[in-house]
Each structure stands twice: as structure tokens, then as C-alpha cells.
PDB file of C-alpha atoms in Angstrom:
ATOM      1  CA  MET A 829      66.165   8.824  30.637  1.00 64.00           C
ATOM      2  CA  GLU A 830      67.216   5.202  30.909  1.00 63.00           C
ATOM      3  CA  ARG A 831      63.742   4.117  29.806  1.00 66.00           C
ATOM      4  CA  ARG A 832      63.924   6.197  26.644  1.00 69.00           C
ATOM      5  CA  TRP A 833      67.342   4.807  25.915  1.00 63.00           C
ATOM      6  CA  ASN A 834      66.036   1.233  26.160  1.00 65.00           C
ATOM      7  CA  GLU A 835      63.183   2.051  23.776  1.00 71.00           C
ATOM      8  CA  LYS A 836      65.702   3.385  21.269  1.00 66.00           C
ATOM      9  CA  LEU A 837      67.709   0.188  21.530  1.00 66.00           C
ATOM     10  CA  VAL A 838      64.590  -1.900  20.891  1.00 69.00           C
ATOM     11  CA  GLN A 839      63.733   0.164  17.812  1.00 74.00           C
ATOM     12  CA  LEU A 840      67.305  -0.202  16.555  1.00 70.00           C
ATOM     13  CA  ARG A 841      67.182  -3.954  16.964  1.00 73.00           C
ATOM     14  CA  ASP A 842      63.869  -4.124  15.051  1.00 75.00           C
ATOM     15  CA  LEU A 843      65.367  -2.107  12.218  1.00 75.00           C
ATOM     16  CA  GLU A 844      68.370  -4.404  12.062  1.00 76.00           C
ATOM     17  CA  VAL A 845      66.082  -7.438  11.827  1.00 74.00           C
ATOM     18  CA  GLN A 846      64.082  -5.831   9.019  1.00 74.00           C
ATOM     19  CA  LEU A 847      67.301  -4.933   7.167  1.00 73.00           C
ATOM     20  CA  GLU A 848      68.583  -8.495   7.416  1.00 73.00           C
ATOM     21  CA  THR A 849      65.262  -9.827   6.128  1.00 71.00           C
ATOM     22  CA  LEU A 850      65.418  -7.498   3.129  1.00 65.00           C
ATOM     23  CA  LYS A 851      68.980  -8.568   2.353  1.00 65.00           C
ATOM     24  CA  GLN A 852      68.005 -12.216   2.377  1.00 61.00           C
ATOM     25  CA  ALA A 853      65.059 -11.559   0.099  1.00 58.00           C
ATOM     26  CA  GLN A 854      67.285  -9.555  -2.264  1.00 59.00           C
ATOM     27  CA  TYR A 855      69.773 -12.363  -2.676  1.00 55.00           C
ATOM     28  CA  ALA A 856      67.237 -15.180  -2.774  1.00 53.00           C
ATOM     29  CA  PRO A 857      68.084 -17.596  -5.579  1.00 58.00           C
ATOM     30  CA  ALA A 858      65.948 -17.430  -8.726  1.00 64.00           C
ATOM     31  CA  LEU A 859      63.675 -20.332  -9.663  1.00 67.00           C
ATOM     32  CA  SER A 860      65.303 -23.037 -11.680  1.00 76.00           C
ATOM     33  CA  ALA A 861      63.683 -24.370 -14.856  1.00 80.00           C
ATOM     34  CA  ALA A 862      62.652 -27.526 -13.018  1.00 81.00           C
ATOM     35  CA  ASP A 863      61.079 -25.550 -10.162  1.00 76.00           C
ATOM     36  CA  ARG A 864      59.191 -23.349 -12.597  1.00 75.00           C
ATOM     37  CA  ALA A 865      57.891 -26.384 -14.495  1.00 78.00           C
ATOM     38  CA  ARG A 866      56.720 -27.921 -11.228  1.00 75.00           C
ATOM     39  CA  LEU A 867      54.897 -24.724 -10.244  1.00 68.00           C
ATOM     40  CA  MET A 868      53.165 -24.600 -13.636  1.00 73.00           C
ATOM     41  CA  THR A 869      52.039 -28.212 -13.141  1.00 76.00           C
ATOM     42  CA  LEU A 870      50.629 -27.294  -9.746  1.00 69.00           C
ATOM     43  CA  GLY A 871      48.736 -24.444 -11.428  1.00 68.00           C
ATOM     44  CA  LYS A 872      47.007 -26.921 -13.740  1.00 71.00           C
ATOM     45  CA  ASP A 873      46.088 -29.076 -10.764  1.00 75.00           C
ATOM     46  CA  LEU A 874      44.664 -25.988  -9.057  1.00 74.00           C
ATOM     47  CA  THR A 875      42.390 -25.373 -12.043  1.00 77.00           C
ATOM     48  CA  LYS A 876      41.135 -28.953 -11.811  1.00 78.00           C
ATOM     49  CA  ALA A 877      40.529 -28.528  -8.098  1.00 77.00           C
ATOM     50  CA  TRP A 878      38.619 -25.265  -8.633  1.00 79.00           C
ATOM     51  CA  ASN A 879      36.394 -26.732 -11.378  1.00 80.00           C
ATOM     52  CA  SER A 880      35.895 -30.070  -9.642  1.00 79.00           C
ATOM     53  CA  PRO A 881      32.184 -30.895  -9.147  1.00 80.00           C
ATOM     54  CA  GLY A 882      32.959 -31.800  -5.544  1.00 80.00           C
ATOM     55  CA  ALA A 883      34.592 -28.466  -4.718  1.00 80.00           C
ATOM     56  CA  SER A 884      32.445 -26.594  -2.224  1.00 85.00           C
ATOM     57  CA  ILE A 885      32.204 -22.843  -1.790  1.00 85.00           C
ATOM     58  CA  GLU A 886      34.366 -23.096   1.334  1.00 86.00           C
ATOM     59  CA  THR A 887      37.044 -24.964  -0.616  1.00 84.00           C
ATOM     60  CA  ARG A 888      37.128 -22.265  -3.291  1.00 85.00           C
ATOM     61  CA  LYS A 889      37.372 -19.582  -0.599  1.00 86.00           C
ATOM     62  CA  LYS A 890      40.428 -21.325   0.844  1.00 84.00           C
ATOM     63  CA  ILE A 891      42.011 -21.472  -2.625  1.00 82.00           C
ATOM     64  CA  ILE A 892      41.452 -17.738  -3.081  1.00 85.00           C
ATOM     65  CA  ARG A 893      43.020 -16.967   0.319  1.00 85.00           C
ATOM     66  CA  LEU A 894      46.147 -18.879  -0.727  1.00 81.00           C
ATOM     67  CA  PHE A 895      46.815 -16.382  -3.510  1.00 83.00           C
ATOM     68  CA  VAL A 896      45.002 -13.146  -2.691  1.00 88.00           C
ATOM     69  CA  GLU A 897      46.178 -10.967   0.172  1.00 87.00           C
ATOM     70  CA  GLU A 898      43.536  -8.250  -0.223  1.00 88.00           C
ATOM     71  CA  ILE A 899      41.287  -6.561  -2.786  1.00 89.00           C
ATOM     72  CA  ILE A 900      40.812  -2.791  -2.704  1.00 88.00           C
ATOM     73  CA  VAL A 901      37.691  -1.457  -4.425  1.00 87.00           C
ATOM     74  CA  ASP A 902      37.023   2.174  -5.293  1.00 86.00           C
ATOM     75  CA  VAL A 903      33.814   3.475  -6.877  1.00 85.00           C
ATOM     76  CA  VAL A 904      34.513   5.653  -9.924  1.00 83.00           C
ATOM     77  CA  GLY A 905      31.308   6.860 -11.551  1.00 81.00           C
ATOM     78  CA  ASN A 906      29.488   3.836 -12.985  1.00 79.00           C
ATOM     79  CA  THR A 907      32.508   1.560 -12.619  1.00 85.00           C
ATOM     80  CA  LEU A 908      34.410  -0.214  -9.881  1.00 85.00           C
ATOM     81  CA  ALA A 909      38.197   0.166  -9.812  1.00 88.00           C
ATOM     82  CA  LEU A 910      39.781  -2.897  -8.213  1.00 88.00           C
ATOM     83  CA  ILE A 911      43.364  -3.520  -7.121  1.00 89.00           C
ATOM     84  CA  ILE A 912      44.133  -7.157  -6.307  1.00 90.00           C
ATOM     85  CA  HIS A 913      47.167  -7.608  -4.075  1.00 88.00           C
ATOM     86  CA  TRP A 914      48.516 -11.121  -4.547  1.00 87.00           C
ATOM     87  CA  GLN A 915      50.512 -13.099  -2.030  1.00 83.00           C
ATOM     88  CA  GLY A 916      54.135 -12.353  -2.871  1.00 78.00           C
ATOM     89  CA  GLY A 917      53.768  -8.663  -3.634  1.00 81.00           C
ATOM     90  CA  ASP A 918      52.378  -8.480  -7.171  1.00 85.00           C
ATOM     91  CA  HIS A 919      49.132  -6.662  -7.888  1.00 86.00           C
ATOM     92  CA  THR A 920      46.570  -6.462 -10.687  1.00 90.00           C
ATOM     93  CA  GLN A 921      44.307  -3.527 -11.574  1.00 88.00           C
ATOM     94  CA  LEU A 922      40.823  -4.173 -12.965  1.00 87.00           C
ATOM     95  CA  THR A 923      37.843  -2.027 -13.927  1.00 87.00           C
ATOM     96  CA  VAL A 924      34.324  -3.467 -14.044  1.00 82.00           C
ATOM     97  CA  LYS A 925      30.881  -1.944 -14.571  1.00 79.00           C
ATOM     98  CA  LYS A 926      28.617  -1.512 -11.592  1.00 72.00           C
ATOM     99  CA  ASN A 927      25.380  -3.479 -11.524  1.00 65.00           C
ATOM    100  CA  LYS A 928      22.244  -1.430 -11.894  1.00 62.00           C
ATOM    101  CA  ILE A 929      19.958  -1.073  -8.890  1.00 58.00           C
ATOM    102  CA  GLY A 930      18.213  -4.400  -8.322  1.00 52.00           C
ATOM    103  CA  GLN A 931      20.466  -6.215 -10.793  1.00 53.00           C
ATOM    104  CA  THR A 932      22.348  -9.330  -9.689  1.00 51.00           C
ATOM    105  CA  ARG A 933      24.292 -12.086 -11.391  1.00 55.00           C
ATOM    106  CA  TRP A 934      21.033 -14.055 -11.468  1.00 52.00           C
ATOM    107  CA  THR A 935      19.786 -12.099 -14.472  1.00 63.00           C
ATOM    108  CA  VAL A 936      17.889 -13.612 -17.383  1.00 70.00           C
ATOM    109  CA  GLU A 937      19.362 -13.095 -20.842  1.00 74.00           C
ATOM    110  CA  ALA A 938      18.257  -9.952 -22.676  1.00 76.00           C
ATOM    111  CA  ASP A 939      16.820 -11.844 -25.664  1.00 79.00           C
ATOM    112  CA  VAL A 940      14.642 -13.960 -23.347  1.00 84.00           C
ATOM    113  CA  LEU A 941      13.345 -10.844 -21.601  1.00 85.00           C
ATOM    114  CA  ASP A 942      12.534  -9.213 -24.950  1.00 85.00           C
ATOM    115  CA  LEU A 943      10.746 -12.397 -26.044  1.00 85.00           C
ATOM    116  CA  ILE A 944       8.627 -12.482 -22.887  1.00 89.00           C
ATOM    117  CA  ARG A 945       7.839  -8.786 -23.276  1.00 88.00           C
ATOM    118  CA  VAL A 946       6.327  -9.425 -26.727  1.00 86.00           C
ATOM    119  CA  LEU A 947       4.713 -12.790 -25.923  1.00 89.00           C
ATOM    120  CA  ALA A 948       2.977 -11.192 -22.942  1.00 90.00           C
ATOM    121  CA  ARG A 949       0.937  -9.186 -25.427  1.00 87.00           C
ATOM    122  CA  GLN A 950      -0.324 -12.419 -26.989  1.00 85.00           C
ATOM    123  CA  LEU A 951      -0.461 -15.210 -24.413  1.00 86.00           C
ATOM    124  CA  SER A 952      -0.945 -16.135 -20.776  1.00 89.00           C
ATOM    125  CA  ASP A 953       1.980 -16.840 -18.459  1.00 92.00           C
ATOM    126  CA  THR A 954       1.356 -20.599 -18.657  1.00 92.00           C
ATOM    127  CA  ALA A 955       1.483 -20.567 -22.465  1.00 89.00           C
ATOM    128  CA  ILE A 956       4.629 -18.389 -22.431  1.00 91.00           C
ATOM    129  CA  ALA A 957       6.380 -20.838 -20.076  1.00 92.00           C
ATOM    130  CA  ALA A 958       5.569 -23.733 -22.408  1.00 91.00           C
ATOM    131  CA  ILE A 959       6.948 -21.858 -25.445  1.00 89.00           C
ATOM    132  CA  LEU A 960      10.169 -20.917 -23.632  1.00 89.00           C
ATOM    133  CA  ASN A 961      10.731 -24.532 -22.591  1.00 90.00           C
ATOM    134  CA  ARG A 962      10.136 -25.814 -26.131  1.00 86.00           C
ATOM    135  CA  SER A 963      12.624 -23.240 -27.405  1.00 83.00           C
ATOM    136  CA  GLY A 964      15.284 -24.426 -24.964  1.00 85.00           C
ATOM    137  CA  LYS A 965      15.334 -21.161 -22.998  1.00 85.00           C
ATOM    138  CA  LEU A 966      16.314 -21.336 -19.315  1.00 85.00           C
ATOM    139  CA  THR A 967      15.715 -19.140 -16.293  1.00 85.00           C
ATOM    140  CA  ALA A 968      18.510 -17.109 -14.707  1.00 79.00           C
ATOM    141  CA  HIS A 969      19.196 -20.092 -12.419  1.00 81.00           C
ATOM    142  CA  GLY A 970      19.353 -22.522 -15.354  1.00 82.00           C
ATOM    143  CA  ALA A 971      15.990 -24.148 -14.634  1.00 86.00           C
ATOM    144  CA  SER A 972      12.898 -24.765 -16.764  1.00 89.00           C
ATOM    145  CA  TRP A 973      10.185 -22.135 -16.911  1.00 90.00           C
ATOM    146  CA  THR A 974       6.932 -22.270 -14.956  1.00 93.00           C
ATOM    147  CA  ARG A 975       3.973 -19.936 -14.797  1.00 92.00           C
ATOM    148  CA  SER A 976       5.348 -18.507 -11.524  1.00 92.00           C
ATOM    149  CA  ASN A 977       8.759 -17.798 -13.106  1.00 89.00           C
ATOM    150  CA  VAL A 978       7.169 -15.879 -15.965  1.00 92.00           C
ATOM    151  CA  CYS A 979       4.849 -13.981 -13.611  1.00 93.00           C
ATOM    152  CA  SER A 980       7.754 -13.006 -11.321  1.00 90.00           C
ATOM    153  CA  LEU A 981       9.894 -11.813 -14.234  1.00 89.00           C
ATOM    154  CA  ARG A 982       7.027  -9.741 -15.654  1.00 90.00           C
ATOM    155  CA  ASN A 983       6.374  -8.064 -12.321  1.00 91.00           C
ATOM    156  CA  THR A 984      10.077  -7.311 -11.788  1.00 87.00           C
ATOM    157  CA  ASN A 985      10.376  -5.662 -15.200  1.00 86.00           C
ATOM    158  CA  GLY A 986       6.994  -3.926 -15.203  1.00 90.00           C
ATOM    159  CA  ILE A 987       5.487  -6.047 -17.999  1.00 91.00           C
ATOM    160  CA  PRO A 988       1.671  -6.209 -17.728  1.00 92.00           C
ATOM    161  CA  VAL A 989      -0.087  -9.553 -17.923  1.00 91.00           C
ATOM    162  CA  TYR A 990      -2.036 -10.481 -21.056  1.00 88.00           C
ATOM    163  CA  ARG A 991      -5.633  -9.340 -20.881  1.00 87.00           C
ATOM    164  CA  GLU A 992      -8.335 -11.391 -22.588  1.00 85.00           C
ATOM    165  CA  GLY A 993      -9.418  -9.626 -25.771  1.00 84.00           C
ATOM    166  CA  GLU A 994      -6.272  -7.511 -25.940  1.00 85.00           C
ATOM    167  CA  ARG A 995      -5.170  -9.103 -29.212  1.00 84.00           C
ATOM    168  CA  ALA A 996      -8.574  -8.568 -30.783  1.00 84.00           C
ATOM    169  CA  GLU A 997      -8.436  -4.886 -29.859  1.00 88.00           C
ATOM    170  CA  ARG A 998      -5.260  -4.618 -31.926  1.00 87.00           C
ATOM    171  CA  ALA A 999      -7.066  -6.303 -34.849  1.00 90.00           C
ATOM    172  CA  GLU A1000      -4.744  -9.334 -34.699  1.00 89.00           C
ATOM    173  CA  VAL A1001      -5.712 -12.997 -35.086  1.00 90.00           C
ATOM    174  CA  THR A1002      -4.016 -16.352 -34.589  1.00 88.00           C
ATOM    175  CA  LEU A1003      -3.650 -19.030 -37.265  1.00 89.00           C
ATOM    176  CA  ASP A1004      -6.740 -20.893 -36.031  1.00 90.00           C
ATOM    177  CA  GLU A1005      -8.801 -17.703 -36.003  1.00 91.00           C
ATOM    178  CA  ALA A1006      -7.581 -16.840 -39.512  1.00 92.00           C
ATOM    179  CA  ALA A1007      -8.570 -20.294 -40.763  1.00 92.00           C
ATOM    180  CA  ASP A1008     -12.098 -19.823 -39.387  1.00 92.00           C
ATOM    181  CA  ILE A1009     -12.427 -16.390 -40.992  1.00 92.00           C
ATOM    182  CA  LEU A1010     -11.197 -17.645 -44.394  1.00 92.00           C
ATOM    183  CA  LYS A1011     -13.297 -20.827 -44.062  1.00 92.00           C
ATOM    184  CA  VAL A1012     -10.313 -23.095 -44.691  1.00 92.00           C
ATOM    185  CA  SER A1013      -8.575 -25.702 -42.587  1.00 91.00           C
ATOM    186  CA  ARG A1014      -5.736 -24.837 -40.271  1.00 91.00           C
ATOM    187  CA  THR A1015      -3.335 -26.753 -42.528  1.00 92.00           C
ATOM    188  CA  THR A1016      -4.478 -24.734 -45.540  1.00 92.00           C
ATOM    189  CA  ALA A1017      -4.026 -21.473 -43.650  1.00 91.00           C
ATOM    190  CA  TYR A1018      -0.512 -22.544 -42.665  1.00 91.00           C
ATOM    191  CA  ARG A1019       0.311 -23.366 -46.287  1.00 91.00           C
ATOM    192  CA  MET A1020      -0.839 -19.889 -47.274  1.00 93.00           C
ATOM    193  CA  VAL A1021       1.509 -18.455 -44.650  1.00 92.00           C
ATOM    194  CA  SER A1022       4.393 -20.656 -45.834  1.00 91.00           C
ATOM    195  CA  SER A1023       3.877 -19.625 -49.453  1.00 90.00           C
ATOM    196  CA  GLY A1024       3.892 -15.951 -48.476  1.00 90.00           C
ATOM    197  CA  THR A1025       0.316 -15.336 -49.597  1.00 90.00           C
ATOM    198  CA  LEU A1026      -0.840 -14.638 -46.069  1.00 91.00           C
ATOM    199  CA  PRO A1027       1.522 -12.308 -44.150  1.00 92.00           C
ATOM    200  CA  ALA A1028       2.214 -13.518 -40.606  1.00 91.00           C
ATOM    201  CA  ARG A1029       4.888 -13.357 -37.946  1.00 88.00           C
ATOM    202  CA  GLN A1030       6.175 -15.867 -35.419  1.00 85.00           C
ATOM    203  CA  LEU A1031       8.556 -14.729 -32.685  1.00 76.00           C
ATOM    204  CA  CYS A1032      10.206 -18.127 -32.165  1.00 75.00           C
ATOM    205  CA  GLY A1033       9.609 -21.811 -32.713  1.00 72.00           C
ATOM    206  CA  GLY A1034       6.445 -22.871 -30.905  1.00 74.00           C
ATOM    207  CA  ALA A1035       5.093 -19.325 -30.636  1.00 80.00           C
ATOM    208  CA  PRO A1036       1.724 -18.646 -32.282  1.00 84.00           C
ATOM    209  CA  TRP A1037       1.510 -17.261 -35.792  1.00 89.00           C
ATOM    210  CA  ILE A1038       0.003 -13.777 -35.598  1.00 89.00           C
ATOM    211  CA  MET A1039      -1.505 -11.925 -38.534  1.00 90.00           C
ATOM    212  CA  ARG A1040      -3.383  -8.692 -39.002  1.00 92.00           C
ATOM    213  CA  LEU A1041      -7.108  -8.797 -39.617  1.00 90.00           C
ATOM    214  CA  ALA A1042      -6.677  -6.321 -42.480  1.00 92.00           C
ATOM    215  CA  ASP A1043      -4.408  -8.782 -44.311  1.00 91.00           C
ATOM    216  CA  LEU A1044      -7.164 -11.405 -44.298  1.00 91.00           C
ATOM    217  CA  GLN A1045      -9.338  -8.998 -46.266  1.00 90.00           C
ATOM    218  CA  ARG A1046      -6.841  -8.476 -49.070  1.00 91.00           C
ATOM    219  CA  ASP A1047      -8.043  -9.582 -52.513  1.00 92.00           C
ATOM    220  CA  ALA A1048      -5.065 -11.859 -53.080  1.00 91.00           C
ATOM    221  CA  VAL A1049      -5.651 -13.671 -49.785  1.00 92.00           C
ATOM    222  CA  CYS A1050      -9.383 -14.093 -50.411  1.00 92.00           C
ATOM    223  CA  ARG A1051      -8.797 -15.414 -53.952  1.00 91.00           C
ATOM    224  CA  GLU A1052      -6.199 -17.877 -52.686  1.00 91.00           C
ATOM    225  CA  ALA A1053      -8.562 -19.127 -49.969  1.00 91.00           C
ATOM    226  CA  ASP A1054     -11.403 -19.560 -52.526  1.00 91.00           C
ATOM    227  CA  ALA A1055      -9.082 -21.417 -54.905  1.00 90.00           C
ATOM    228  CA  ARG A1056      -7.875 -23.778 -52.187  1.00 88.00           C
ATOM    229  CA  ARG A1057     -11.431 -24.483 -51.061  1.00 85.00           C
ATOM    230  CA  SER A1058     -12.458 -25.357 -54.607  1.00 82.00           C
ATOM    231  CA  ARG A1059      -9.656 -27.932 -54.838  1.00 77.00           C
ATOM    232  CA  ARG A1060     -10.964 -29.963 -51.902  1.00 61.00           C
ATOM    233  CA  PRO A1061     -11.734 -33.607 -52.824  1.00 49.00           C
ATOM    234  CA  ILE A1062     -15.410 -34.589 -52.861  1.00 39.00           C
ATOM    235  CA  SER A1063     -16.230 -36.816 -49.907  1.00 42.00           C
ATOM    236  CA  ARG A1064     -18.605 -39.790 -50.193  1.00 38.00           C
ATOM    237  CA  ASP A1065     -21.400 -40.880 -47.835  1.00 45.00           C
ATOM    238  CA  PRO A1066     -20.008 -44.135 -46.339  1.00 45.00           C
ATOM    239  CA  GLN A1067     -23.478 -45.440 -45.482  1.00 47.00           C
ATOM    240  CA  GLN A1068     -25.248 -44.743 -48.784  1.00 38.00           C
ATOM    241  CA  ASN A1069     -22.112 -45.180 -50.950  1.00 38.00           C
ATOM    242  CA  ARG A1070     -23.184 -42.244 -53.045  1.00 39.00           C
ATOM    243  CA  LEU A1071     -22.225 -38.668 -53.568  1.00 32.00           C
ATOM    244  CA  PRO A1072     -23.937 -36.327 -51.071  1.00 36.00           C
ATOM    245  CA  LEU A1073     -26.547 -34.033 -52.563  1.00 33.00           C
TER     246      LEU A1073
END
């Protein structure tokens, strides 16, 4: 009986301590304008510390622990419902989309993936890497492209590698191949593309110009090629100093 009575006394004392703590917190003085201004200044310094090039991952973890007490995450369909409990009692509710299976923050931009998907039907991985680098595109890690990067990205996304002769099977030709077929120089073929006489498409700067074989057989294209050939200057034989026969 005496033991139970002592336990009750201990519980009563604990409750009295908790009540006194709550009273002190209730009547705690509010922040003055000067104190608030000082705290806001410290917040700016914290931002500088977080974004400092010398801040390590461990340093940022310590900064987070100063302000965050715990984060509760609940899966709701295709989203994550988060409740952030801050030090001091406040909390923030957030909702974010779940990553797809196999997706991480190291994900290449969608436009780059679409570009590789189309270029893979025209060029080898080495040529694709060169085009991406000339266009200023970066990998998911912010690095330059290599043949291995392109190959890895294709395999991850189920994009088949370019097969020799694949473009010819689709009746498509490059600018150089079009120039050979029309019997004009590459520069002349490019001028025909620029003027709109010869339909062609280019996915991005540095990518090859691709045109359909059927377009090379159009009357307007053939007439333009014949006209441009006829306007070529007559070359002289430098040894005989006479017009070639």
C-alpha cells in the first residue's frame, strides 16, 4: 500500500513540474522588434552557409537537424503526403508526386531524351554524343556526353541502336547523299534547302539534314539542280592555259 502511495506522489510531482513549465511558456515575453530583426539577419546568414561551396553534406544535415524535429510521410495513391514538424512546435504539410519505378533525381531532361530517341534512328552513339555536346546539352549529372552515356541512356529507355542501312530502308538521305544524287556540290544542295526548294529537316544545330528520296525526284528540285549546275563557272587548264575540250 505504501509503495502505491509513493508512486502516486511521484506522478503528482511530475504533473506539477509539467504544469509549471506550461505556465512559464504561456507567459514568455514576445520577441521585440530588435530581436526579430536579428533573427531575420541570422536567417540570411543561414542561406549563405547552406549555399556555400565549402558546405559539405554533413554540414547541411546538421543545419536541417537544427530546425526539423521530424518528417512524417504517408503514401496516398501516386503522391507522398508529408508533415514537417519544426523545432518549436510549428508544422508544414506538403504533397509531392512519387517517382516512377527506376526514376531518380538523376534524370535527363525530357527534350534531350526525345532528341536522342530520334537521332538514334539516324546516327551512331558516338555521332549523337558529339551533336549533344555541340548543342550545349548535358547529362543528368551535368557532364558532357560520351558514347557510353548515350548507350546507357538508350538501354535504360529501350531505344534500339542505329543499324547500318536503316535510314536507306526508310528512303531517307543525308545532305551529302542528296548532293551526290542531284550531281551538285554540298554547298549547292544546302542552298537549295535554305531557299526551300529542297524539303529537309534538322532536329537541332549540328544534327544532319535529312530529306526524303521522293523529294529529290520532284520536277522542281531536278530543274533547280540543273539550273544551278549550268551556272557553274568554266574552269581553265592551268598547265595549258586554255579551255578544256
